[in-house]
Structure formats: structure tokens, C-alpha cells
PDB file of N, CA and C in Angstrom:
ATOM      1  N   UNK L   3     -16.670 173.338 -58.117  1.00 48.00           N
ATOM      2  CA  UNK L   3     -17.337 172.661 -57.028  1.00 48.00           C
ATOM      3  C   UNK L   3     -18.790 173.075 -56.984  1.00 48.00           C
ATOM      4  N   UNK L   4     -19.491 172.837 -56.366  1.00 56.00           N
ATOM      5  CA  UNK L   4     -21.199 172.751 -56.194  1.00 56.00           C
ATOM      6  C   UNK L   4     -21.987 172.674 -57.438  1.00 56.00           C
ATOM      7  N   UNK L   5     -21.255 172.765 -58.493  1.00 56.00           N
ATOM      8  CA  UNK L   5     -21.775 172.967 -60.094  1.00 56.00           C
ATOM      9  C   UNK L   5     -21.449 174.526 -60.351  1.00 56.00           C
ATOM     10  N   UNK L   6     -20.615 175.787 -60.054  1.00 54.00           N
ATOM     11  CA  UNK L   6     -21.112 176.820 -60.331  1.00 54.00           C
ATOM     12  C   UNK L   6     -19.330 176.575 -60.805  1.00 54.00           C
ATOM     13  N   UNK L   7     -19.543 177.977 -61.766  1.00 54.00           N
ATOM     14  CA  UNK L   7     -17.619 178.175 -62.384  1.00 54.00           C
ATOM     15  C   UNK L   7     -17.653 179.572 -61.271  1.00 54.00           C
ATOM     16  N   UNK L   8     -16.965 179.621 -60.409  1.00 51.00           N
ATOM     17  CA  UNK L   8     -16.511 180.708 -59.333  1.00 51.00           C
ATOM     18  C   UNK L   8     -15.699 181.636 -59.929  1.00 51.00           C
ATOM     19  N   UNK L   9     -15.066 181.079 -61.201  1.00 50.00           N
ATOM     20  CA  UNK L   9     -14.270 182.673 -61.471  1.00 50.00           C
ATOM     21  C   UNK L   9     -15.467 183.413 -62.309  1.00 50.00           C
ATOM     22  N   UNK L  10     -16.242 183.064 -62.541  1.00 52.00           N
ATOM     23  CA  UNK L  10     -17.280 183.860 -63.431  1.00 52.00           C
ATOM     24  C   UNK L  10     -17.816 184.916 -62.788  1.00 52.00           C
ATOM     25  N   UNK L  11     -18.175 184.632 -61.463  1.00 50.00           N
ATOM     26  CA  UNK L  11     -18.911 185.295 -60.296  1.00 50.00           C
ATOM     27  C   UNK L  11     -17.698 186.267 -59.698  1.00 50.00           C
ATOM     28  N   UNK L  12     -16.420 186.516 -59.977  1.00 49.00           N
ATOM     29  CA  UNK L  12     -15.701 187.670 -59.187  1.00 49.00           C
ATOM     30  C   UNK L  12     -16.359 188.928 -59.455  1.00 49.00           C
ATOM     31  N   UNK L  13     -16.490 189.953 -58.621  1.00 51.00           N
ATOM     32  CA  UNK L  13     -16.884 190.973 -58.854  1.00 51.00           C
ATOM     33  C   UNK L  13     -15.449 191.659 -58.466  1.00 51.00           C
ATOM     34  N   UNK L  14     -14.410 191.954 -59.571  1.00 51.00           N
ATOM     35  CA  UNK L  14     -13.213 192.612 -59.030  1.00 51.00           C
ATOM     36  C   UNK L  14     -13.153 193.983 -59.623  1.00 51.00           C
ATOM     37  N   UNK L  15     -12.946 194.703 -58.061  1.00 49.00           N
ATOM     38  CA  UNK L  15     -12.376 196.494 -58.513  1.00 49.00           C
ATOM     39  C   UNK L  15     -11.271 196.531 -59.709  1.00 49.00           C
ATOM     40  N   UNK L  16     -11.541 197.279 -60.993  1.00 52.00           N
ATOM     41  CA  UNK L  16     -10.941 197.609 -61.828  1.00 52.00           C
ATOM     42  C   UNK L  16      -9.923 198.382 -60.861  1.00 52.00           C
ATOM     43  N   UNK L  17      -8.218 197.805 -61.025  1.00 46.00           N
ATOM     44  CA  UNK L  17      -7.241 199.135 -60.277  1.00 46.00           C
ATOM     45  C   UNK L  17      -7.375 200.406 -60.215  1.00 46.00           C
ATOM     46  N   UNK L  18      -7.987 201.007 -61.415  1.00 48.00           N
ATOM     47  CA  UNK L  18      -8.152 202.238 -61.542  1.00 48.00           C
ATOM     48  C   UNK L  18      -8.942 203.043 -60.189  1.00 48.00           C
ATOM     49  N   UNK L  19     -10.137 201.972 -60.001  1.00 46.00           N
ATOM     50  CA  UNK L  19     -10.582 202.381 -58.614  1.00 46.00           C
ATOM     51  C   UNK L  19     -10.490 201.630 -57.251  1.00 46.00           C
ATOM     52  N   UNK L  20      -9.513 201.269 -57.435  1.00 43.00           N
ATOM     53  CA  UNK L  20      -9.088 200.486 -56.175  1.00 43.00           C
ATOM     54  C   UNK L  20      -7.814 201.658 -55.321  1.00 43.00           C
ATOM     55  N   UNK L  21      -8.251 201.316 -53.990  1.00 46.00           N
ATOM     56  CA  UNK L  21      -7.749 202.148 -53.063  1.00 46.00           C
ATOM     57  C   UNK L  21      -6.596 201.615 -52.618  1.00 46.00           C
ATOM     58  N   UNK L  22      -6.018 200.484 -52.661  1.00 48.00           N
ATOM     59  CA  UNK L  22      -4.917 199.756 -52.441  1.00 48.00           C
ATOM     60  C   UNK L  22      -3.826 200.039 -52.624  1.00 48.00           C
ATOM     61  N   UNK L  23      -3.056 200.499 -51.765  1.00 46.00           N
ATOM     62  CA  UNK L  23      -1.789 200.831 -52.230  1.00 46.00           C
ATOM     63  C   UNK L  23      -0.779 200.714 -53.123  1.00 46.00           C
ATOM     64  N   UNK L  24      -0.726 198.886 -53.414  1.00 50.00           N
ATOM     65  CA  UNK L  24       0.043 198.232 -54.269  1.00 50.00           C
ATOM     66  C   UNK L  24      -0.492 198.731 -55.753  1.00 50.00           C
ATOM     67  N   UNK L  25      -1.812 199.497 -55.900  1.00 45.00           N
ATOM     68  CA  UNK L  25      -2.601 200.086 -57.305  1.00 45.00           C
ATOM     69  C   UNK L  25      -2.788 201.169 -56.979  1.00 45.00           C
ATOM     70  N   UNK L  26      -2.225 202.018 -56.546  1.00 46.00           N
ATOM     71  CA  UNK L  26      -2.341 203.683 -56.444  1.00 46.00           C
ATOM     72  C   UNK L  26      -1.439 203.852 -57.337  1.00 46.00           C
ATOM     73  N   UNK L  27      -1.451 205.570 -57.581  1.00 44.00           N
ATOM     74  CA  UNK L  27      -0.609 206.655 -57.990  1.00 44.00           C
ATOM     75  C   UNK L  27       0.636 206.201 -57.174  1.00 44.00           C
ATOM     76  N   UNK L  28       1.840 206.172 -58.334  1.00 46.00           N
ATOM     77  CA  UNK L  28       3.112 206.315 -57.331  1.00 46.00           C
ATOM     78  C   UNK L  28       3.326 206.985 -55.844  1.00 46.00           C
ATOM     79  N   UNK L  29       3.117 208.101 -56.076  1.00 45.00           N
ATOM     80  CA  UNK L  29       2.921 209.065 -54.602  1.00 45.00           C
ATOM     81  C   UNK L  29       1.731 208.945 -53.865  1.00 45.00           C
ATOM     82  N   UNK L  30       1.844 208.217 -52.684  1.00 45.00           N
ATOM     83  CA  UNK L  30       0.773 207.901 -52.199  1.00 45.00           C
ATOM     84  C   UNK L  30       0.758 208.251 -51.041  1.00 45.00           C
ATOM     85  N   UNK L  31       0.390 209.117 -49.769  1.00 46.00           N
ATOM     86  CA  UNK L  31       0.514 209.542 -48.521  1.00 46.00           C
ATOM     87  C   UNK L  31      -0.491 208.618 -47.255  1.00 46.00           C
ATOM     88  N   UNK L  32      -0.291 208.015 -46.611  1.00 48.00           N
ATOM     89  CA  UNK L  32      -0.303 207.753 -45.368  1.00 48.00           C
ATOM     90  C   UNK L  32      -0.467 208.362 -44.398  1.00 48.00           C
ATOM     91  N   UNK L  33       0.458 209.368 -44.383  1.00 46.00           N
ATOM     92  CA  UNK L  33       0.260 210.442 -43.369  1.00 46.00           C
ATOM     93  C   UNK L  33      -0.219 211.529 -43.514  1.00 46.00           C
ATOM     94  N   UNK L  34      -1.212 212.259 -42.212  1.00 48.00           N
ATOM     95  CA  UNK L  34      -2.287 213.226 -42.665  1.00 48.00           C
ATOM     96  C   UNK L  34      -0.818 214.853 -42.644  1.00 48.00           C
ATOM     97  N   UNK L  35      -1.655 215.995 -43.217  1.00 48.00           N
ATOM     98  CA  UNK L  35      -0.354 216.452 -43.750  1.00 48.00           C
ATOM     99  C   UNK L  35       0.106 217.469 -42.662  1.00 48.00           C
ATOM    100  N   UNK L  36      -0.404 217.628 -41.707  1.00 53.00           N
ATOM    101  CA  UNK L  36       0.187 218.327 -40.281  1.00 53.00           C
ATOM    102  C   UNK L  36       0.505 217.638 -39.314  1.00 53.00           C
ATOM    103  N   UNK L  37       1.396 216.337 -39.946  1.00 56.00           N
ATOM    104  CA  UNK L  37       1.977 215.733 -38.786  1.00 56.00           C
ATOM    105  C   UNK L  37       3.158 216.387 -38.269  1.00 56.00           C
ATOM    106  N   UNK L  38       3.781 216.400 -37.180  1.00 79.00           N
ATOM    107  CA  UNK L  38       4.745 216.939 -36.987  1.00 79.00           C
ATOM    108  C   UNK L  38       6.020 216.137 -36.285  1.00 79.00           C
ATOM    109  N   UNK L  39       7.279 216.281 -36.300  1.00 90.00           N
ATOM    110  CA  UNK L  39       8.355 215.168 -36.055  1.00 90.00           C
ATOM    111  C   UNK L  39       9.725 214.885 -36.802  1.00 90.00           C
ATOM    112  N   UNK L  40      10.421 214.105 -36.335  1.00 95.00           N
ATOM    113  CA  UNK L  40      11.732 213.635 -37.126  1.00 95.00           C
ATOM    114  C   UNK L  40      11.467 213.646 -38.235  1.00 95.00           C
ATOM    115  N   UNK L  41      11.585 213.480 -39.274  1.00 96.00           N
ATOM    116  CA  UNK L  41      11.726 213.386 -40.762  1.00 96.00           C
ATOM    117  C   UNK L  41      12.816 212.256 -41.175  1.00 96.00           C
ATOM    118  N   UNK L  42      12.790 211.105 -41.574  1.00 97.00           N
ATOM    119  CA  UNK L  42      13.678 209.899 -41.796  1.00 97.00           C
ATOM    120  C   UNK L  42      13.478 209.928 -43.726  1.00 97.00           C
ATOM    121  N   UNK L  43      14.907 209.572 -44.684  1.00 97.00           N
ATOM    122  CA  UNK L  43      14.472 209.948 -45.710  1.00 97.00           C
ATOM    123  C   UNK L  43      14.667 207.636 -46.166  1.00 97.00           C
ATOM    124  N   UNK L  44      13.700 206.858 -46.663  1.00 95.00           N
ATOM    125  CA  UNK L  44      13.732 205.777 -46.354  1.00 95.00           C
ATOM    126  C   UNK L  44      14.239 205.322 -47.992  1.00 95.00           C
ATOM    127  N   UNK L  45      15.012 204.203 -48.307  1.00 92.00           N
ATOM    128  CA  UNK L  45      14.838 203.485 -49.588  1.00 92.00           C
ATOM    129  C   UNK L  45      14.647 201.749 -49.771  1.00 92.00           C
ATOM    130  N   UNK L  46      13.599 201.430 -50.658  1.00 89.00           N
ATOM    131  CA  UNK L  46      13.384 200.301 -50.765  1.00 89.00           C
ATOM    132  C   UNK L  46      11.666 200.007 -50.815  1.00 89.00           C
ATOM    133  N   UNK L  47      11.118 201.015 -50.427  1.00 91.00           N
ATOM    134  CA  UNK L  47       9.637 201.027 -50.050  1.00 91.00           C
ATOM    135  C   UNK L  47       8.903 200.541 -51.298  1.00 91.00           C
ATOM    136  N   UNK L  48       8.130 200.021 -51.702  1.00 90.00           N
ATOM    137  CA  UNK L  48       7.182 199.775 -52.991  1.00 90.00           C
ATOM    138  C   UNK L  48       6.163 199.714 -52.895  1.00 90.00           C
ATOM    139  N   UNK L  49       5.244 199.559 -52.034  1.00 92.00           N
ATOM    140  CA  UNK L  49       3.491 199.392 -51.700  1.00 92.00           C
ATOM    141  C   UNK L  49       3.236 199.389 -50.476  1.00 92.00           C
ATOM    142  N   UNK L  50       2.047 199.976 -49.743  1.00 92.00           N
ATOM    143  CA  UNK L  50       1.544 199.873 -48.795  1.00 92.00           C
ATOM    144  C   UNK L  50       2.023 198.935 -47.849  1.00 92.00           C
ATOM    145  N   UNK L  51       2.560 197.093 -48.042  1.00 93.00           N
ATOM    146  CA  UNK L  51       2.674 196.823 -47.288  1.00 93.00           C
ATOM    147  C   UNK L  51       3.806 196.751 -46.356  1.00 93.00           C
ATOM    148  N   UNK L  52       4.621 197.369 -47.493  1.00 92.00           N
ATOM    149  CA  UNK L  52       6.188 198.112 -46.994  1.00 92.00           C
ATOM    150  C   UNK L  52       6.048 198.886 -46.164  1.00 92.00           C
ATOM    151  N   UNK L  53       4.909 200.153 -46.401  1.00 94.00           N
ATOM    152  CA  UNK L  53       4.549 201.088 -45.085  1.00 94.00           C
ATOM    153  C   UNK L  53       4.158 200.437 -44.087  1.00 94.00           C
ATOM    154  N   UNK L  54       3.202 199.663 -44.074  1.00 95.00           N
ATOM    155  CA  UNK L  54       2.646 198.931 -42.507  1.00 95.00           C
ATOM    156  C   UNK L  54       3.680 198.453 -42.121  1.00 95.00           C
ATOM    157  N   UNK L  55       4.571 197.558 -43.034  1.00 96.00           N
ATOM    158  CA  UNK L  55       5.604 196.607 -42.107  1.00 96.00           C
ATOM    159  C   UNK L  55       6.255 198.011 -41.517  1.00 96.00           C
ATOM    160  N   UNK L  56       7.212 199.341 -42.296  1.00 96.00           N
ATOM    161  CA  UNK L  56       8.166 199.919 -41.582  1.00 96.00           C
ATOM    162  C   UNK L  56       7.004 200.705 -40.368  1.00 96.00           C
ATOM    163  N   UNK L  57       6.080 201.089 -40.550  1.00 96.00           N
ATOM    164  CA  UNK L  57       5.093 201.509 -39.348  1.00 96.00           C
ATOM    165  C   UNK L  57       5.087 201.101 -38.164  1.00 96.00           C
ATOM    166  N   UNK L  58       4.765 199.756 -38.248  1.00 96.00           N
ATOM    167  CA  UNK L  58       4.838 199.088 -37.202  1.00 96.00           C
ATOM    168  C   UNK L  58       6.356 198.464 -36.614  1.00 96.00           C
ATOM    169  N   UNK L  59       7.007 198.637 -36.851  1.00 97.00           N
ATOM    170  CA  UNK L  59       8.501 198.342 -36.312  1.00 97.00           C
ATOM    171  C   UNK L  59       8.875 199.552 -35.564  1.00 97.00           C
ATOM    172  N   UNK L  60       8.438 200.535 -36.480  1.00 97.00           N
ATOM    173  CA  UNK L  60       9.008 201.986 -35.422  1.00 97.00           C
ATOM    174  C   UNK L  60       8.041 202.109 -34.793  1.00 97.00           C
ATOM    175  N   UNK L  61       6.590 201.848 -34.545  1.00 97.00           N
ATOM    176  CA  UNK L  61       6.045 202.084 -33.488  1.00 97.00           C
ATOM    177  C   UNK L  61       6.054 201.305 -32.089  1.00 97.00           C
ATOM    178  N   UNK L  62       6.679 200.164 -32.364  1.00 97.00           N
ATOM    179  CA  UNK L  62       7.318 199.370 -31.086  1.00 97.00           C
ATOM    180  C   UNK L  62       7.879 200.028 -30.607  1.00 97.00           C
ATOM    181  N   UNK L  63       8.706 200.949 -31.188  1.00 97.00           N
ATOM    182  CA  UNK L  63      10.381 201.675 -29.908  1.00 97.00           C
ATOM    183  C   UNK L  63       9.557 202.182 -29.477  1.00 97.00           C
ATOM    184  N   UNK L  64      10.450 202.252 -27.850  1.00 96.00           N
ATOM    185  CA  UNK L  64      10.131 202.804 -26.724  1.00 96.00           C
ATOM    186  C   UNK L  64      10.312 204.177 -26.903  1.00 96.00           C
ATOM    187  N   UNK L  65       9.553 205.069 -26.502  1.00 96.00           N
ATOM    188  CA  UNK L  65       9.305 206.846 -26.715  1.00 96.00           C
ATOM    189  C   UNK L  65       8.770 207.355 -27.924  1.00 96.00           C
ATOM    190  N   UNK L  66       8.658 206.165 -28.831  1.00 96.00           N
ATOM    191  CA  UNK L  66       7.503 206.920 -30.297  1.00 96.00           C
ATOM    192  C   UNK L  66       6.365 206.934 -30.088  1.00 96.00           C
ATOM    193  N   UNK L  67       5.562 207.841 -30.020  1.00 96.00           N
ATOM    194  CA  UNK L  67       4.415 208.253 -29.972  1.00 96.00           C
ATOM    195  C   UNK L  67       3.317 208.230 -31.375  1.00 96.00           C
ATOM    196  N   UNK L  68       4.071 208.510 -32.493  1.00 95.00           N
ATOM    197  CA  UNK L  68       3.539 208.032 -33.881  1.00 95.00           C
ATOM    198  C   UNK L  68       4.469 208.023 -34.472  1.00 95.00           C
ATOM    199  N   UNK L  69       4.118 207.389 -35.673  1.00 96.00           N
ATOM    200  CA  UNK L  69       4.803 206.765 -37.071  1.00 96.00           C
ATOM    201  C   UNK L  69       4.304 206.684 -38.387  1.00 96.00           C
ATOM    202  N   UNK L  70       4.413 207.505 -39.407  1.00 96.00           N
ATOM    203  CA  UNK L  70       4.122 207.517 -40.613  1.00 96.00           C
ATOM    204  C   UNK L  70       4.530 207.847 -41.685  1.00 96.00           C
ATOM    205  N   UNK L  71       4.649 206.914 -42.995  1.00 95.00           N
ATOM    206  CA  UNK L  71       4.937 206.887 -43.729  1.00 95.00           C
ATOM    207  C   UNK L  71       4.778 207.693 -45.107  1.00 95.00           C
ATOM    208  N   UNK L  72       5.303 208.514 -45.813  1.00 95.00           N
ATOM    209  CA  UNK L  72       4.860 209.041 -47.030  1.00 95.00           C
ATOM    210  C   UNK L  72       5.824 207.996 -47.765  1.00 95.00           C
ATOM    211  N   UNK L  73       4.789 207.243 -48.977  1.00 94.00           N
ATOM    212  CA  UNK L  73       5.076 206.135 -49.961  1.00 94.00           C
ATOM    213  C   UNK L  73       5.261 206.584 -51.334  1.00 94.00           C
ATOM    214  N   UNK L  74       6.908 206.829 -51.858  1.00 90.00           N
ATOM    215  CA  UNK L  74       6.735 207.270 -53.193  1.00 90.00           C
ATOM    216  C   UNK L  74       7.819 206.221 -53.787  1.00 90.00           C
ATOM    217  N   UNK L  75       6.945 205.130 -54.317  1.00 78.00           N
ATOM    218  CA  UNK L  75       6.956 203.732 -55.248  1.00 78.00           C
ATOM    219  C   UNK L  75       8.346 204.174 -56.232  1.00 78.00           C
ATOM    220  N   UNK L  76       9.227 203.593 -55.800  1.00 80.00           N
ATOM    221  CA  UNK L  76      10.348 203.755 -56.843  1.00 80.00           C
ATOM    222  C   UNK L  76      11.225 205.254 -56.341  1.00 80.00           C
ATOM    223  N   UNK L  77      11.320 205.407 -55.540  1.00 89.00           N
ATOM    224  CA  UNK L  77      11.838 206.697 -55.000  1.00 89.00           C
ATOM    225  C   UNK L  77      12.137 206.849 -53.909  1.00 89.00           C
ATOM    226  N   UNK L  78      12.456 207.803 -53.391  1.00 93.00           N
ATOM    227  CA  UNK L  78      12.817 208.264 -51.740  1.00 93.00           C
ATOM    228  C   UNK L  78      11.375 208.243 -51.178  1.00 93.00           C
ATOM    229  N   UNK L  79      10.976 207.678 -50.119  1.00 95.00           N
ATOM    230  CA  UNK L  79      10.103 208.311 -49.314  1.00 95.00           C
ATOM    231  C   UNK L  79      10.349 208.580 -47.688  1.00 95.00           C
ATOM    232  N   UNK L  80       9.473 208.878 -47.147  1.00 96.00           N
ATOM    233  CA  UNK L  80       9.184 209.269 -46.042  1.00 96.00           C
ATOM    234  C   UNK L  80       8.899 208.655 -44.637  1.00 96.00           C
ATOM    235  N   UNK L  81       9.717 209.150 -43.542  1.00 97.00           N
ATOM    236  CA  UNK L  81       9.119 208.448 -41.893  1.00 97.00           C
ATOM    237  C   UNK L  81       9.663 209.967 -41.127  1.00 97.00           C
ATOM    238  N   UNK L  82       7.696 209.886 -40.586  1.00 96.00           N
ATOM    239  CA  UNK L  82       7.797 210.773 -39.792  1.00 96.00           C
ATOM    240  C   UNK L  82       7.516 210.368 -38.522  1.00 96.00           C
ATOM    241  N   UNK L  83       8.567 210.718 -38.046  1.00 97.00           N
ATOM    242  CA  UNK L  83       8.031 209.773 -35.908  1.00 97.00           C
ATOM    243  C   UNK L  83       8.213 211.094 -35.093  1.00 97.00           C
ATOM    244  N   UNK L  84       6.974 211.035 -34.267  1.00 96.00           N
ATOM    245  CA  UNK L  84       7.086 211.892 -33.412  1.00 96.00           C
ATOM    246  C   UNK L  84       7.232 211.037 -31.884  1.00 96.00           C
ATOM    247  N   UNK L  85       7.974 212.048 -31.107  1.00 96.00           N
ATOM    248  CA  UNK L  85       8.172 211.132 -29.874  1.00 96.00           C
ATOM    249  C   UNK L  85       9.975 211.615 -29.667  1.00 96.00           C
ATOM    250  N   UNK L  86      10.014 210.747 -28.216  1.00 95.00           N
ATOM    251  CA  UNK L  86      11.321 211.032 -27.466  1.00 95.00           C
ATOM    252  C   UNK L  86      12.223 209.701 -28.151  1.00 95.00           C
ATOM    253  N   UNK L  87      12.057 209.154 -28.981  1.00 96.00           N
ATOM    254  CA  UNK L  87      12.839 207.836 -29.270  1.00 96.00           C
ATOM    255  C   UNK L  87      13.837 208.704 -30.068  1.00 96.00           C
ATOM    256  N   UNK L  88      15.746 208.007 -29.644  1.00 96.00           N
ATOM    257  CA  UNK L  88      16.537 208.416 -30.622  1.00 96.00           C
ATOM    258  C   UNK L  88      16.615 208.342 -31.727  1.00 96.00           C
ATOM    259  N   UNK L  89      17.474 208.787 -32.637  1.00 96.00           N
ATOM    260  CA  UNK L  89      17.434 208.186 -34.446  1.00 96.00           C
ATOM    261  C   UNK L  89      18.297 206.990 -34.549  1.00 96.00           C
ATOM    262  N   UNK L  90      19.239 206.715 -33.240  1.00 97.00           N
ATOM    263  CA  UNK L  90      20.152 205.363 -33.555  1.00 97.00           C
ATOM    264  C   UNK L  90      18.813 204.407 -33.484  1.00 97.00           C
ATOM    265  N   UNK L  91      17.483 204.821 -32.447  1.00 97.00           N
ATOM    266  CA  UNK L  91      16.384 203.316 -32.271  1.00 97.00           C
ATOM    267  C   UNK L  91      15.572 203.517 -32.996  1.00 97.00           C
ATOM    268  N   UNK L  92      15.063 204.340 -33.982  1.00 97.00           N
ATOM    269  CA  UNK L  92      14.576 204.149 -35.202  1.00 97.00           C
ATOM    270  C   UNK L  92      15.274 203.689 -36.572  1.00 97.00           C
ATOM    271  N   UNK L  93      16.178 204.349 -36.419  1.00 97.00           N
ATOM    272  CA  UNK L  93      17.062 203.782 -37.747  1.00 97.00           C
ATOM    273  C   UNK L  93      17.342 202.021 -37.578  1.00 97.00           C
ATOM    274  N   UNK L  94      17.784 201.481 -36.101  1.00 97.00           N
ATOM    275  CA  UNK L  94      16.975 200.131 -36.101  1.00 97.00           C
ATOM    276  C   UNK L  94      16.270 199.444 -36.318  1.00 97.00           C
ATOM    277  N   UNK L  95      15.172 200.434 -35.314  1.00 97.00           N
ATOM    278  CA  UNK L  95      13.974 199.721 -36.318  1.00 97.00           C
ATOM    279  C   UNK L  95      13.859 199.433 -37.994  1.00 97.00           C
ATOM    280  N   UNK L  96      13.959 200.868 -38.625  1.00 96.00           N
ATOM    281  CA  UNK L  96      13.699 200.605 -39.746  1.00 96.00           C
ATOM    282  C   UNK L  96      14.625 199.440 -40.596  1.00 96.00           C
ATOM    283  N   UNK L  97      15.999 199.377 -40.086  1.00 96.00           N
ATOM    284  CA  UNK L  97      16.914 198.376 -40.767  1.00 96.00           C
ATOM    285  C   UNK L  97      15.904 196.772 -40.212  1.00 96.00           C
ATOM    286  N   UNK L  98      15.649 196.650 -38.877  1.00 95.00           N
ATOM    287  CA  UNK L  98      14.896 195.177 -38.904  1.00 95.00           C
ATOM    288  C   UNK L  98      13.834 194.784 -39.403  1.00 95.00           C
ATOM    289  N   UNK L  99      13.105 195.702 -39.988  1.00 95.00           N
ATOM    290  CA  UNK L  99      12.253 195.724 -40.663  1.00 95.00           C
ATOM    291  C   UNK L  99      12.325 195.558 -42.403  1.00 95.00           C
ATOM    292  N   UNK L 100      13.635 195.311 -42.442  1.00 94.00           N
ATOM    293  CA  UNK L 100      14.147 195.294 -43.725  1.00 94.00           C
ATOM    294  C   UNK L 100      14.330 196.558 -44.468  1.00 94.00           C
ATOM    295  N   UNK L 101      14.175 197.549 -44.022  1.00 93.00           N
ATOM    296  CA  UNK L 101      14.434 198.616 -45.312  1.00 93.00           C
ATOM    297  C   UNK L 101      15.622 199.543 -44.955  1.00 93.00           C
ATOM    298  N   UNK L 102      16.257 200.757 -45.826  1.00 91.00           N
ATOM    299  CA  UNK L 102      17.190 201.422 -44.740  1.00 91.00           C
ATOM    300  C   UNK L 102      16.851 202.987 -45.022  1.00 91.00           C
ATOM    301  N   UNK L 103      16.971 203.382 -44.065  1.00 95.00           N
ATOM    302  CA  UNK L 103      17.508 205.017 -44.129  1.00 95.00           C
ATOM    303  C   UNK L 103      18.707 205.251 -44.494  1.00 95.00           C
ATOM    304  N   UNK L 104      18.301 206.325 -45.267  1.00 92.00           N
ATOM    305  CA  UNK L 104      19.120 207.431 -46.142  1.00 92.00           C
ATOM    306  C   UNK L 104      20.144 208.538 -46.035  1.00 92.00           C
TER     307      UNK L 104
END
């Protein structure tokens, strides 16, 4: 369109330096490392947007105060929630969110 070829003009981050989850190192952390809380052991996770989706599902329940994910791509990872919410209303969450605990 306008006369120009637009794929010529991408300026795209080589993965190598891209910060994106879906192009990181398998082990990728989310959470800063003195969080403190439940410990949930999760399977199914594969990229960042697996963490936001299960993030935000457990941070809806009522009495979580935070929610975060350690992301290890092809493996067990991590949900740490701090807060008064039970493990039957997180483990909810995390099942409606599509993924399950371990």
C-alpha cells in the first residue's frame, strides 16, 4: 500500500534479546525472590501468557493479597499467593483458568 514494501521496514528484536516470555530461557521468574506465601506446585504453563492468565484468576479470590508465578516452560512451576484465601479457592481458580495444580 502507499508504494512502500512494509515488511522491509520491520525493525524486529532478534529473540535472543527479546524480553518476552514466550522467547526467554526456560526458567523464567515473575516473582521477585522474597515473596512470601502458599506455595501451589502448577502443570501445563508454557509462556508468560499462561502466567498472566493463572495471575489474574487467583488474584480475583476474595482474601489474596498477591499472586505470582515462577514459569518453568515444560516443567513444574510455581504459584505463590499470599493472603487469607483457602487452597480449595485457589486451586479453583487455577482449574478455571485452565491449568491444574499438582
Amino acid at each position: 500500500m502507499c508504494g512502500t514494501n512494509n515488511r522491509e521496514y520491520l525493525n524486529l528484536t532478534p529473540t535472543q534479546e527479546s524480553s518476552c516470555a514466550c522467547c526467554a530461557t526456560p526458567a523464567t521468574s515473575t516473582a521477585p525472590a522474597d515473596v512470601s506465601g502458599t506455595v501451589y506446585e502448577l502443570e501445563g504453563l508454557s509462556c508468560g501468557h499462561c502466567v498472566q492468565t493463572v495471575e489474574k484468576s487467583v488474584r480475583a479470590v476474595a482474601g489474596v493479597d498477591s499472586a505470582a508465578v515462577t514459569l518453568v516452560a515444560g516443567s513444574t512451576s510455581t504459584l505463590t499467593v499470599a493472603g487469607s484465601a483457602t487452597a480449595e479457592t485457589v486451586r479453583a481458580a487455577v482449574a478455571s483458568a485452565g491449568y491444574a495444580v499438582v
